[in-house]
Amino acid sequence: MIQQVPLFSFEPNYAAKRGPTDAASETLLSEFAAARLKSGAHVRSVARDVSQLRGLLRSSLAIGGARTLAALFADLQHVAQALYTPSVPISRSTGHARLLAAQQFIRFLCAVRRQDVTAVLATLDQLLPRMSSSRWHAAGTLVVGSVSRSHRRIPTLTVDDLARLVQAAGEKKRPWRKARDGALMALCCYTGLRTEEITHLEWDQVSRAVIPPGKMSIVIRVQRNSTEVVLPLAKPAALEMEQLANSMGETIGSLSGPVFRAHGESAHVLSYRAARDILRTACQSAGLPIVTAIDLRAACAYWFHLQGWSDHAIANILGLARVRSVDRLLVRHKAIDAQRTVRDKLDR
């Protein structure tokens, strides 16, 4: 029988704390997160809301306002001021996400205090400035943010860049960290797994299996939308996972507990932020700009595309609901390939 391993779990500190937060606010955030998860919200949506609420509290602190979440939401005027007076420049999408998080938190508080949520949300809406959304997303109040503030465009990662990242992740480190960071980066580059899927990975989810056409391979079982998905590891990732198991004096199938630990034999799971720091350090060591998880997933999709995998198979590996999403991930790589084809023909 295949063991169903819950992949995601919310932790109060899922998003790292930035700035002072009191114990009461953390408890309130934990209760809010638990209520959202119980209502069926996705764990990433809950984590985003918690992160935006912390950002809202930081904005309030920056303008000399409330120092706790309870005090902040006790007066909607404070909430509105913190929404349209962010402590640092933010994009419109972040401003919208922050508003949605505040509205979700108000719904939670009204349910606890048995208040009229419609009246409270209407009061907050009246306190916010009215700005034209110009068909942006859907109907709603556009609170704050600049259309010119967007993520900087970085070079498209090539197949060679992926290999450089894996190699750079384990350079100049102690043996156990070299094996851990190399395996972590290999999974990021060659499996299409999301960062949170990788950091929550357990050794019970990693095993050996025979896959067509009768070859023995290492597979990983992950939970996606209450369905278990079996993903055969590509050779670069399988080699790094073998080395990680060997560094612990064991083999694949004989280990248990979290795959990626914070310190050696510690039982503490490597945090999401620590995984991002490993990626950032690997980028710097490899001489590449700091990349995001979506850049790695796009490069991974391109790598599988070069290996002859179909778009349907790539969508299944990356956990994409629509095959057309693969086209969006590959648009920059395909554009570069088209430019190279034209250049090669012109050089002849």
Coordinates of N, CA and C in Angstrom, one line a residue, residues 5-200:
V5 N 1.5 10.6 2.3 CA 2.3 11.5 3.2 C 1.8 12.9 3.0
P6 N 1.3 13.6 4.0 CA 0.8 15.0 3.9 C 2.0 15.8 3.6
L7 N 2.0 16.6 2.5 CA 3.1 17.3 2.0 C 3.2 18.7 2.7
F8 N 2.1 19.4 2.7 CA 2.2 20.8 3.2 C 1.6 20.8 4.6
S9 N 2.2 21.6 5.4 CA 1.7 21.9 6.8 C 2.0 23.4 7.1
F10 N 1.1 24.1 7.7 CA 1.3 25.5 8.0 C 2.0 25.6 9.3
E11 N 3.0 26.5 9.3 CA 3.7 26.8 10.6 C 3.5 28.3 10.8
P12 N 3.4 28.8 12.1 CA 3.3 30.2 12.3 C 4.4 31.0 11.8
N13 N 5.6 30.4 11.7 CA 6.7 31.2 11.2 C 7.0 30.8 9.7
Y14 N 6.0 30.4 9.0 CA 6.2 30.0 7.5 C 6.9 31.1 6.8
A15 N 6.4 32.3 7.0 CA 7.1 33.5 6.4 C 7.9 34.1 7.5
A16 N 9.2 34.3 7.2 CA 10.1 34.8 8.3 C 9.6 36.1 8.8
K17 N 9.8 36.3 10.1 CA 9.4 37.6 10.7 C 10.4 38.7 10.3
R18 N 9.8 39.8 9.9 CA 10.6 41.0 9.6 C 10.1 42.1 10.5
G19 N 10.8 42.4 11.4 CA 10.4 43.5 12.3 C 9.8 42.9 13.6
P20 N 9.5 43.7 14.6 CA 9.0 43.2 15.9 C 7.6 42.7 15.8
T21 N 7.3 41.5 16.2 CA 6.0 41.0 16.4 C 5.9 40.4 17.8
D22 N 4.8 40.7 18.4 CA 4.6 40.2 19.8 C 4.0 38.8 19.8
A23 N 4.0 38.2 20.9 CA 3.5 36.8 21.0 C 2.0 36.7 20.8
A24 N 1.3 37.8 21.3 CA -0.1 37.8 21.1 C -0.5 37.9 19.6
S25 N 0.3 38.6 18.8 CA 0.0 38.8 17.4 C 0.3 37.4 16.7
E26 N 1.4 36.8 17.1 CA 1.7 35.5 16.5 C 0.7 34.4 16.8
T27 N 0.1 34.5 18.0 CA -1.0 33.5 18.4 C -2.2 33.8 17.5
L28 N -2.5 35.1 17.3 CA -3.7 35.5 16.5 C -3.5 35.1 15.1
L29 N -2.3 35.2 14.6 CA -2.0 34.8 13.2 C -2.1 33.3 13.1
S30 N -1.7 32.5 14.1 CA -1.8 31.1 14.0 C -3.3 30.6 14.0
E31 N -4.1 31.3 14.8 CA -5.5 31.0 14.9 C -6.2 31.3 13.5
F32 N -5.8 32.5 13.0 CA -6.3 32.9 11.7 C -5.9 31.9 10.6
A33 N -4.7 31.4 10.6 CA -4.2 30.5 9.6 C -4.9 29.1 9.8
A34 N -5.1 28.7 11.0 CA -5.8 27.4 11.2 C -7.3 27.5 10.7
A35 N -7.9 28.6 11.0 CA -9.3 28.8 10.5 C -9.4 28.8 9.0
R36 N -8.4 29.5 8.3 CA -8.4 29.5 6.8 C -8.2 28.2 6.2
L37 N -7.2 27.4 6.8 CA -7.0 26.1 6.3 C -8.2 25.1 6.5
K38 N -8.8 25.3 7.6 CA -10.0 24.5 7.9 C -11.1 24.8 6.9
S39 N -11.2 26.0 6.5 CA -12.2 26.4 5.5 C -11.9 25.9 4.1
G40 N -10.7 25.3 3.9 CA -10.4 24.8 2.6 C -9.4 25.6 1.8
A41 N -8.9 26.7 2.4 CA -7.9 27.6 1.7 C -6.6 26.8 1.4
H42 N -5.9 27.1 0.3 CA -4.7 26.4 0.1 C -3.6 27.0 1.0
V43 N -2.6 26.1 1.3 CA -1.6 26.5 2.3 C -0.8 27.7 1.8
R44 N -0.6 27.8 0.5 CA 0.2 28.9 0.0 C -0.6 30.2 0.1
S45 N -1.9 30.1 -0.1 CA -2.7 31.3 0.0 C -2.7 31.8 1.5
V46 N -2.8 30.9 2.4 CA -2.7 31.2 3.8 C -1.4 31.8 4.2
A47 N -0.3 31.2 3.7 CA 1.0 31.8 4.0 C 1.2 33.2 3.4
R48 N 0.6 33.4 2.2 CA 0.7 34.7 1.6 C -0.1 35.8 2.4
D49 N -1.3 35.4 2.9 CA -2.1 36.3 3.8 C -1.3 36.6 5.0
V50 N -0.7 35.6 5.7 CA 0.0 35.9 6.9 C 1.2 36.8 6.7
S51 N 1.9 36.6 5.6 CA 3.0 37.5 5.2 C 2.5 38.9 5.0
Q52 N 1.4 39.1 4.3 CA 0.9 40.4 4.0 C 0.4 41.1 5.3
L53 N -0.2 40.3 6.2 CA -0.6 40.9 7.5 C 0.6 41.4 8.3
R54 N 1.7 40.6 8.3 CA 2.9 41.1 8.9 C 3.4 42.4 8.3
G55 N 3.3 42.4 6.9 CA 3.7 43.7 6.2 C 2.8 44.8 6.6
L56 N 1.6 44.6 6.8 CA 0.6 45.6 7.2 C 1.0 46.1 8.6
L57 N 1.4 45.3 9.5 CA 1.7 45.7 10.8 C 3.0 46.5 10.8
R58 N 4.0 46.1 9.9 CA 5.2 46.8 9.8 C 4.9 48.3 9.3
S59 N 4.0 48.4 8.3 CA 3.7 49.7 7.8 C 3.0 50.6 8.9
S60 N 2.2 49.9 9.8 CA 1.7 50.7 10.9 C 2.7 51.1 11.9
L61 N 3.7 50.3 12.2 CA 4.8 50.6 13.1 C 5.6 51.8 12.5
A62 N 5.8 51.8 11.2 CA 6.7 52.8 10.5 C 6.1 54.2 10.6
I63 N 4.7 54.3 10.7 CA 4.1 55.6 10.8 C 3.6 55.9 12.2
G64 N 4.2 55.1 13.2 CA 3.9 55.4 14.6 C 2.5 54.9 15.0
G65 N 2.0 53.9 14.3 CA 0.7 53.4 14.7 C 0.7 52.3 15.6
A66 N -0.3 51.4 15.5 CA -0.5 50.3 16.4 C 0.7 49.3 16.3
R67 N 1.1 48.7 17.4 CA 2.2 47.8 17.5 C 1.8 46.3 17.5
T68 N 0.5 46.1 17.6 CA 0.0 44.7 17.6 C -1.1 44.6 16.6
L69 N -1.4 43.4 16.2 CA -2.5 43.1 15.2 C -3.8 43.5 15.8
A70 N -4.0 43.1 17.1 CA -5.2 43.3 17.8 C -5.5 44.8 17.9
A71 N -4.5 45.6 18.2 CA -4.6 47.1 18.3 C -4.9 47.7 16.9
L72 N -4.2 47.1 15.9 CA -4.3 47.7 14.5 C -5.7 47.5 14.0
F73 N -6.3 46.3 14.2 CA -7.7 46.1 13.6 C -8.8 46.5 14.6
A74 N -8.4 47.0 15.7 CA -9.4 47.6 16.6 C -10.0 48.9 16.1
D75 N -9.2 49.6 15.2 CA -9.7 50.8 14.6 C -9.4 50.7 13.1
L76 N -10.5 50.7 12.3 CA -10.4 50.5 10.9 C -9.6 51.7 10.2
Q77 N -9.6 52.8 10.9 CA -8.9 54.0 10.3 C -7.4 53.7 10.3
H78 N -6.9 53.0 11.3 CA -5.5 52.5 11.4 C -5.2 51.5 10.2
V79 N -6.2 50.6 10.0 CA -6.0 49.6 9.0 C -5.9 50.3 7.6
A80 N -6.8 51.2 7.3 CA -6.8 51.9 6.1 C -5.5 52.7 5.8
Q81 N -5.1 53.4 6.9 CA -3.9 54.2 6.8 C -2.7 53.3 6.5
A82 N -2.6 52.2 7.2 CA -1.5 51.2 7.0 C -1.5 50.7 5.6
L83 N -2.7 50.5 5.0 CA -2.9 50.0 3.7 C -2.4 50.9 2.6
Y84 N -2.8 52.2 2.7 CA -2.4 53.1 1.6 C -1.2 53.9 2.0
T85 N -0.5 53.6 3.1 CA 0.8 54.3 3.4 C 1.8 53.2 3.7
P86 N 2.2 52.4 2.7 CA 3.2 51.3 3.0 C 4.6 51.9 3.4
S87 N 5.3 51.2 4.2 CA 6.6 51.7 4.7 C 7.7 51.6 3.6
V88 N 7.5 50.8 2.6 CA 8.4 50.7 1.5 C 7.6 50.7 0.2
P89 N 8.2 51.1 -0.9 CA 7.4 51.1 -2.2 C 7.0 49.6 -2.5
I90 N 5.8 49.5 -2.9 CA 5.3 48.2 -3.3 C 4.6 48.2 -4.7
S91 N 4.4 47.1 -5.3 CA 3.7 47.1 -6.6 C 2.2 47.0 -6.3
R92 N 1.4 47.2 -7.4 CA 0.0 47.2 -7.3 C -0.5 45.8 -6.9
S93 N 0.1 44.8 -7.4 CA -0.3 43.5 -7.1 C -0.1 43.2 -5.6
T94 N 1.0 43.7 -5.0 CA 1.2 43.5 -3.6 C 0.2 44.3 -2.8
G95 N -0.1 45.5 -3.2 CA -1.1 46.3 -2.5 C -2.5 45.6 -2.6
H96 N -2.8 45.0 -3.7 CA -4.1 44.3 -3.8 C -4.1 43.1 -2.9
A97 N -3.0 42.3 -2.9 CA -2.8 41.1 -2.0 C -2.9 41.5 -0.5
R98 N -2.4 42.7 -0.2 CA -2.4 43.1 1.2 C -3.9 43.5 1.6
L99 N -4.6 44.1 0.7 CA -6.0 44.4 1.0 C -6.8 43.1 1.2
L100 N -6.6 42.2 0.3 CA -7.3 40.9 0.4 C -7.0 40.2 1.7
A101 N -5.8 40.3 2.1 CA -5.4 39.6 3.4 C -6.1 40.3 4.6
A102 N -6.2 41.7 4.5 CA -6.9 42.4 5.6 C -8.3 42.1 5.6
Q103 N -9.0 41.9 4.4 CA -10.4 41.5 4.4 C -10.6 40.1 4.9
Q104 N -9.7 39.2 4.6 CA -9.8 37.9 5.2 C -9.7 37.9 6.7
F105 N -8.8 38.7 7.2 CA -8.5 38.8 8.6 C -9.8 39.4 9.3
I106 N -10.4 40.4 8.7 CA -11.6 41.0 9.3 C -12.7 40.0 9.3
R107 N -12.8 39.1 8.3 CA -13.9 38.1 8.3 C -13.6 37.1 9.4
F108 N -12.4 36.8 9.7 CA -12.0 35.9 10.8 C -12.4 36.5 12.1
L109 N -12.0 37.8 12.3 CA -12.3 38.5 13.6 C -13.8 38.6 13.8
C110 N -14.6 38.9 12.7 CA -16.0 39.1 12.9 C -16.7 37.8 13.2
A111 N -16.2 36.7 12.7 CA -16.7 35.4 13.0 C -16.5 35.1 14.5
V112 N -15.3 35.4 15.0 CA -15.0 35.2 16.4 C -15.8 36.1 17.3
R113 N -15.9 37.4 16.9 CA -16.6 38.4 17.8 C -18.1 38.5 17.5
R114 N -18.6 37.7 16.5 CA -20.0 37.7 16.1 C -20.5 39.1 15.7
Q115 N -19.7 39.7 14.8 CA -20.0 41.0 14.3 C -20.5 40.9 12.9
D116 N -21.1 42.0 12.4 CA -21.6 42.0 11.0 C -20.5 42.2 10.1
V117 N -20.0 41.2 9.4 CA -18.8 41.3 8.5 C -19.1 42.2 7.3
T118 N -20.3 42.2 6.8 CA -20.6 43.1 5.7 C -20.5 44.6 6.0
A119 N -21.0 44.9 7.2 CA -20.9 46.3 7.6 C -19.5 46.8 7.9
V120 N -18.7 45.9 8.5 CA -17.3 46.2 8.8 C -16.5 46.4 7.5
L121 N -16.7 45.5 6.5 CA -15.9 45.6 5.3 C -16.4 46.8 4.5
A122 N -17.7 47.2 4.6 CA -18.1 48.4 3.9 C -17.5 49.6 4.6
T123 N -17.4 49.6 5.9 CA -16.7 50.8 6.6 C -15.3 50.9 6.1
L124 N -14.6 49.8 6.0 CA -13.2 49.9 5.6 C -13.1 50.4 4.1
D125 N -14.0 50.0 3.3 CA -14.0 50.4 1.9 C -14.2 51.9 1.8
Q126 N -15.0 52.5 2.6 CA -15.3 53.9 2.6 C -14.0 54.7 3.0
L127 N -13.2 54.1 3.9 CA -12.0 54.8 4.4 C -10.8 54.7 3.4
L128 N -10.9 53.9 2.4 CA -9.8 53.7 1.4 C -10.0 54.7 0.2
P129 N -8.9 55.1 -0.4 CA -9.0 56.0 -1.5 C -9.5 55.3 -2.7
R130 N -10.2 56.0 -3.6 CA -10.8 55.4 -4.8 C -9.8 55.7 -6.0
M131 N -9.3 54.6 -6.6 CA -8.4 54.8 -7.7 C -8.9 53.9 -8.8
S132 N -8.7 54.4 -10.1 CA -9.1 53.6 -11.2 C -8.3 52.4 -11.4
S133 N -9.0 51.2 -11.6 CA -8.2 50.0 -11.7 C -7.9 49.7 -13.2
S134 N -8.6 50.4 -14.1 CA -8.4 50.2 -15.6 C -8.4 48.7 -16.0
R135 N -9.4 48.0 -15.6 CA -9.6 46.6 -15.9 C -8.5 45.7 -15.3
W136 N -7.9 46.1 -14.2 CA -6.9 45.4 -13.6 C -7.5 44.3 -12.8
H137 N -7.1 43.0 -13.1 CA -7.6 41.8 -12.4 C -9.2 41.8 -12.5
A138 N -9.8 42.2 -11.4 CA -11.3 42.1 -11.3 C -11.7 43.4 -10.5
A139 N -13.0 43.5 -10.4 CA -13.5 44.7 -9.7 C -13.1 44.7 -8.3
G140 N -12.7 45.9 -7.8 CA -12.2 46.1 -6.4 C -11.5 47.4 -6.2
T141 N -11.2 47.7 -5.0 CA -10.5 48.9 -4.8 C -9.0 48.7 -5.0
L142 N -8.4 49.6 -5.7 CA -7.0 49.6 -5.9 C -6.4 50.5 -4.9
V143 N -5.7 50.0 -3.9 CA -5.3 50.7 -2.8 C -4.0 51.5 -3.0
V144 N -3.0 50.9 -3.4 CA -1.7 51.6 -3.4 C -0.8 50.8 -4.4
G145 N 0.3 51.4 -4.8 CA 1.3 50.7 -5.6 C 1.5 51.4 -6.9
S146 N 2.6 51.0 -7.5 CA 3.0 51.7 -8.8 C 3.0 50.6 -9.9
V147 N 2.5 51.0 -11.1 CA 2.5 50.1 -12.2 C 3.9 49.9 -12.8
S148 N 4.8 50.9 -12.5 CA 6.2 50.8 -13.0 C 7.0 49.9 -12.2
R149 N 6.6 49.6 -10.9 CA 7.4 48.7 -10.1 C 7.1 47.3 -10.4
S150 N 8.0 46.6 -11.0 CA 7.8 45.2 -11.3 C 9.1 44.4 -11.1
H151 N 9.1 43.1 -11.2 CA 10.3 42.3 -11.1 C 11.2 42.6 -12.2
R152 N 12.5 42.7 -11.9 CA 13.5 42.9 -12.9 C 13.6 41.7 -13.8
R153 N 13.9 41.9 -15.1 CA 14.0 40.9 -16.1 C 15.4 40.3 -16.0
I154 N 15.5 39.0 -15.8 CA 16.9 38.4 -15.7 C 17.1 37.5 -16.9
P155 N 18.4 37.2 -17.1 CA 18.7 36.3 -18.3 C 18.0 35.0 -18.1
T156 N 17.6 34.4 -19.2 CA 17.0 33.1 -19.2 C 18.0 32.0 -18.9
L157 N 17.7 31.1 -18.0 CA 18.6 30.1 -17.6 C 18.8 29.0 -18.6
T158 N 20.0 28.6 -18.9 CA 20.2 27.6 -19.9 C 20.5 26.2 -19.2
V159 N 20.6 25.2 -20.0 CA 20.9 23.9 -19.4 C 22.2 23.9 -18.7
D160 N 23.2 24.6 -19.3 CA 24.5 24.7 -18.6 C 24.4 25.4 -17.3
D161 N 23.5 26.4 -17.2 CA 23.4 27.2 -16.0 C 22.8 26.3 -14.9
L162 N 22.0 25.4 -15.2 CA 21.4 24.4 -14.2 C 22.6 23.6 -13.6
A163 N 23.4 23.1 -14.4 CA 24.6 22.3 -14.0 C 25.5 23.1 -13.1
R164 N 25.7 24.4 -13.5 CA 26.6 25.3 -12.7 C 26.0 25.5 -11.3
L165 N 24.7 25.7 -11.3 CA 24.0 25.9 -10.0 C 24.2 24.7 -9.0
V166 N 24.0 23.5 -9.5 CA 24.2 22.3 -8.7 C 25.6 22.2 -8.2
Q167 N 26.5 22.5 -9.1 CA 27.9 22.4 -8.7 C 28.3 23.4 -7.7
A168 N 27.8 24.7 -7.9 CA 28.1 25.8 -7.0 C 27.5 25.6 -5.7
A169 N 26.4 24.9 -5.6 CA 25.7 24.8 -4.3 C 26.5 24.0 -3.3
G170 N 27.4 23.1 -3.7 CA 28.2 22.3 -2.8 C 29.6 22.8 -2.6
E171 N 30.0 23.9 -3.2 CA 31.4 24.3 -3.2 C 31.8 24.9 -1.9
K172 N 33.0 24.6 -1.4 CA 33.6 25.2 -0.2 C 32.7 25.0 1.0
K173 N 32.2 23.8 1.2 CA 31.3 23.6 2.3 C 31.7 22.3 3.0
R174 N 31.3 22.1 4.2 CA 31.6 20.8 4.9 C 30.9 19.7 4.2
P175 N 31.4 18.5 4.4 CA 30.8 17.3 3.6 C 29.3 17.2 3.7
W176 N 28.8 17.3 4.9 CA 27.3 17.1 5.1 C 26.5 18.2 4.5
R177 N 27.1 19.4 4.5 CA 26.4 20.5 3.9 C 26.5 20.5 2.4
K178 N 27.7 20.0 1.9 CA 27.9 19.9 0.5 C 26.9 18.9 -0.1
A179 N 26.7 17.8 0.5 CA 25.7 16.8 0.0 C 24.3 17.3 0.1
R180 N 24.0 17.9 1.2 CA 22.6 18.4 1.4 C 22.3 19.5 0.4
D181 N 23.1 20.5 0.3 CA 22.9 21.6 -0.6 C 22.9 21.2 -2.1
G182 N 23.8 20.3 -2.4 CA 23.8 19.8 -3.8 C 22.5 19.1 -4.2
A183 N 22.0 18.2 -3.3 CA 20.8 17.5 -3.5 C 19.6 18.5 -3.6
L184 N 19.6 19.4 -2.7 CA 18.5 20.4 -2.7 C 18.5 21.2 -4.0
M185 N 19.6 21.6 -4.5 CA 19.7 22.4 -5.7 C 19.3 21.5 -6.9
A186 N 19.8 20.2 -6.9 CA 19.4 19.3 -8.0 C 17.9 19.1 -8.1
L187 N 17.3 19.0 -7.0 CA 15.8 18.8 -7.0 C 15.1 20.1 -7.5
C188 N 15.7 21.3 -7.2 CA 15.1 22.5 -7.6 C 15.3 22.6 -9.2
C189 N 16.4 22.2 -9.7 CA 16.7 22.4 -11.1 C 16.2 21.3 -12.0
Y190 N 16.1 20.0 -11.5 CA 15.8 18.9 -12.4 C 14.5 18.2 -12.1
T191 N 13.7 18.6 -11.2 CA 12.4 17.9 -10.9 C 11.2 18.8 -11.1
G192 N 11.3 20.1 -11.1 CA 10.1 20.9 -11.2 C 9.3 21.0 -9.9
L193 N 9.8 20.4 -8.8 CA 9.2 20.5 -7.5 C 9.2 21.9 -7.0
R194 N 8.2 22.4 -6.4 CA 8.2 23.7 -5.7 C 9.1 23.7 -4.5
T195 N 9.6 24.8 -4.1 CA 10.5 24.9 -3.0 C 9.9 24.3 -1.7
E196 N 8.6 24.6 -1.4 CA 8.0 24.1 -0.2 C 7.8 22.6 -0.3
E197 N 7.6 22.0 -1.5 CA 7.5 20.6 -1.7 C 8.8 19.9 -1.3
I198 N 9.9 20.6 -1.7 CA 11.3 20.0 -1.5 C 11.6 20.1 0.0
T199 N 11.4 21.2 0.7 CA 11.8 21.4 2.1 C 10.9 20.5 3.0
H200 N 9.7 20.1 2.6 CA 8.9 19.2 3.4 C 9.0 17.7 3.0

